[in-house]
Amino acid sequence: MIAAPPMPDSVRETAERDTEPRAGLLLHVRLRFVPSALLFKMLPGVMVRMWVAPLVVAAFGARLATGGEVPVVSFQVSGQASEESSLIWKGNVPEMKEFSICLRVRILQVRDYDVLVSYSVPDFDNEMYIVMDITSNAFVAVIDNKITREQLQGDMSSEYVRVRGGGLFYVGQEQDLHGGGLNKRQSLRADLADYMVLDKALSEDAMRRFTLCQDVAEIGTPIIHMNNVEGDFAVGEDITANATVVREEMCLSKESYTIYFPEKRTFLQSSRVCHAVAGQVYIPEDEETNWQLFYRSQPFEDVCKSDSTDTTWVGSKYDATQNMLVSYRTRRRLSFSKFVSQPSKEKTCASMYTSLNDAEFWFGKWKPKDCDTVMCVCCQVTKVHLMRLRGLCSRSLFDGSYFLYGEVNGKPVFNGLRYSIIQWVTAPDDPATGHWELSVVGQRETRGRMKVTSKAEYPMGIKEWILEGDECPSTTTKLAITTCGPGEYTCRDGTCVAISHRCDLALHCPDGSDESGCESLVLPPGYMSNIPPPKTDDSPVQVLMTVVLGPIRAFEIIKFKMTLDMTVIFTWYDSRIKFQNLKGKEDLNKIDTGLDVPWTPRVGYFGAGNASSDVTLRYLELMAQKKSNPLPDDVQNVSEDEIYLGSENPLLLKQRATIEVTCEFDLSFYPFDTQRCLIEAVLEGVTAQYVVLTKEGSGVSYRGERRLLEYQVRQVEMHDSKGDGDRSGKTVTITLDNLYMYYVSSTYIPTFLLIFIGMLTFFFPLDDFNDRIMVSLTSLLVLAALFTQVSASIPKTSYLKLVDVWFIFCICIVFSVVATLTAINYFKRSPKVSPLVVVKPAMQPTTDNKITNASISAINRLCQLTFPVIALLFTVGYFIVVASRRA
């Protein structure tokens, strides 16, 4: 009975050989590692040379009677490649004009040429040569009950071609010379069954029935078969022919197999070990599978037993909340169980009694168990997975793919697809200790040794190895053996998680290794961070600049300064670097700004008149931005980290700072003024020949409160900086409008009312001089006081501001009112009342030189009209100028 698992899917490349045309048949057949049956028929009269990709077959038939056991021949049982491992047919090989070859094969390791048939005659070593390298040329194949028909390709001979008789027929070894020239790299490590050569061409229907393990009456008697290997063949070294397999089992498509780990672990630890080999803790579904687990576990009783004879975990768990038995992994309800007692909340796991020393009643029974108890585990693998070896260089002599098959020293063996093998090696004088050894078949000097901390440690996952005799330069290196497929990440313990979970700030690996080593930046050796990125097409590197302003902390009109928060984002590409494990959100791609940092732009900030600004850095973040897909996975990297090119994914430098900048204010139209404050950003340490600043989009935005105490932010814009010559820069302009309503309500309206009050004195009685003069003087004094107060709260300038013009007009017009009132009173004629009679000299004039009361009244009425008109005209003209300025 052959219990080895089927081989997984794989592809390999082979080299062309023996290209000189000769009479005969040269066929390279490529097969696939699946449990399917293959029968191929070679047609006469054709010279065919083909090299194709491997496929591997599990096809096993010879004389077909359904049922019964079929002998199985195993080549290179030890796993060592050898030129002596072959079968040589003792009988005579007749001449054949047509023939069919039927076989079932399970490849255990791939060689350069996996030789199924090597038939030579004295003058030609490749009279008939069949290796596992199948192509669609010159054959009809039935694989998995599907017929494949392909056209012949190659050199067609005009002569009738036949297979000449009387030669040497080898199985498992190629003859480079007639009867010699054997090479261990052109050999076979496989199991063969139902092997036969017919001197007839079978029909497609017969081939189909052969692959289905049905009767094929037309087969007849083969000229070569393996019913009696010891008698009919000269058996070489490292070959066994004493095993048998039930024919019907060879035709099953079942791929599942088991791996037993004879070390004690908790149930959780055991499930992780099974996960690392793409399996699960064995779950018996019926009596048959329960007995299979029992017999699979029984050989390890001595190393797994403790104080009881239950030694092996069962993958069934008790769900106390729903009072039912479920699969530990899928939570699917299970109907089969063999418990000897009822599980409980404290004992939800199950173990199996596996000792043959117990009474028969206990065979295969289950025992409720605390999940923290340590037991051995049998893992059930439902589909064969290749285990990849990651971390080796491309020139390495070690295989890159492995599968589990066989046991050495009580532990599973990792078989390479070609020539490597990983197995547990113990010292002859101390079997209790040992280590995992990676070796190349036939090359004792090429090997690796895994550093182990305990006997229960396995190569799955990321481990440290010491290599000797390999083409890779490193002697001590980390290697990973993993079953994880595309889109998955290998945890340190060998379990698999989705690659999207790598470095996402959440723990998914049992050991948390998915969140370790999450540095996004990968710098090449010799990287110099003081040198800017190289030019692209002889154009300077563009650094995109985005500025986010706000809030404005202080706008000091008196000190000609503005203080505000500013976030500046620089974006650029550096083709020298790479990134790993980038996410869609930049915040998850932060780069530590420690010693090993890439080149970053240094920018100086200046205010008006090229005055240096005071910059207080609040925080600085360097991030990568995901813009492209990752590079194809490279098995030379020990982990499946996704690698991104720096030429396709930019760096982002985000700076948040508080900046105090000097501004040049023009207060001519204060308080109806519009101010512009400039912030100039200039690249430092590099000229525009190599790096230029470029705005991204509009380049600047404002996100703070726009309405300040006295001013309101109208707009922000970015434009090219005049700079200081050869350095690139950008200038941010902030435009602010004065919130003049405060001055309108606190200055203009009160002063206008004071003017109005002063002009109202013209409507007082002409004889009431005291009231008229007191009211107008009071208005004048209040205006002067307001002027002094307002002037103290605004910047002092050498030029008149618009508010100064207003106050000067107001004071002047009220002063004119006071002067006019005084003049009117002076020239006004006042009647005199006296009891005495004044006797005037005869020569005194009788006409009074003073203005009459009627004239004074006319002047007063004129002032009542003139002063308001002057004030109104000035006010209208004043605010027309204001409106035109703000427009």
XYZ file of C-alpha atoms in Angstrom, residues 435-438 448-452 464-466:
12
model
C 18.817 19.683 14.256
C 17.157 20.340 10.919
C 19.525 19.921 8.011
C 19.128 21.202 4.463
C 22.476 24.194 5.771
C 21.728 23.881 9.456
C 18.783 25.516 11.190
C 19.364 27.097 14.569
C 16.925 25.363 16.901
C 17.799 31.400 10.988
C 20.050 29.068 9.010
C 23.786 28.544 8.658
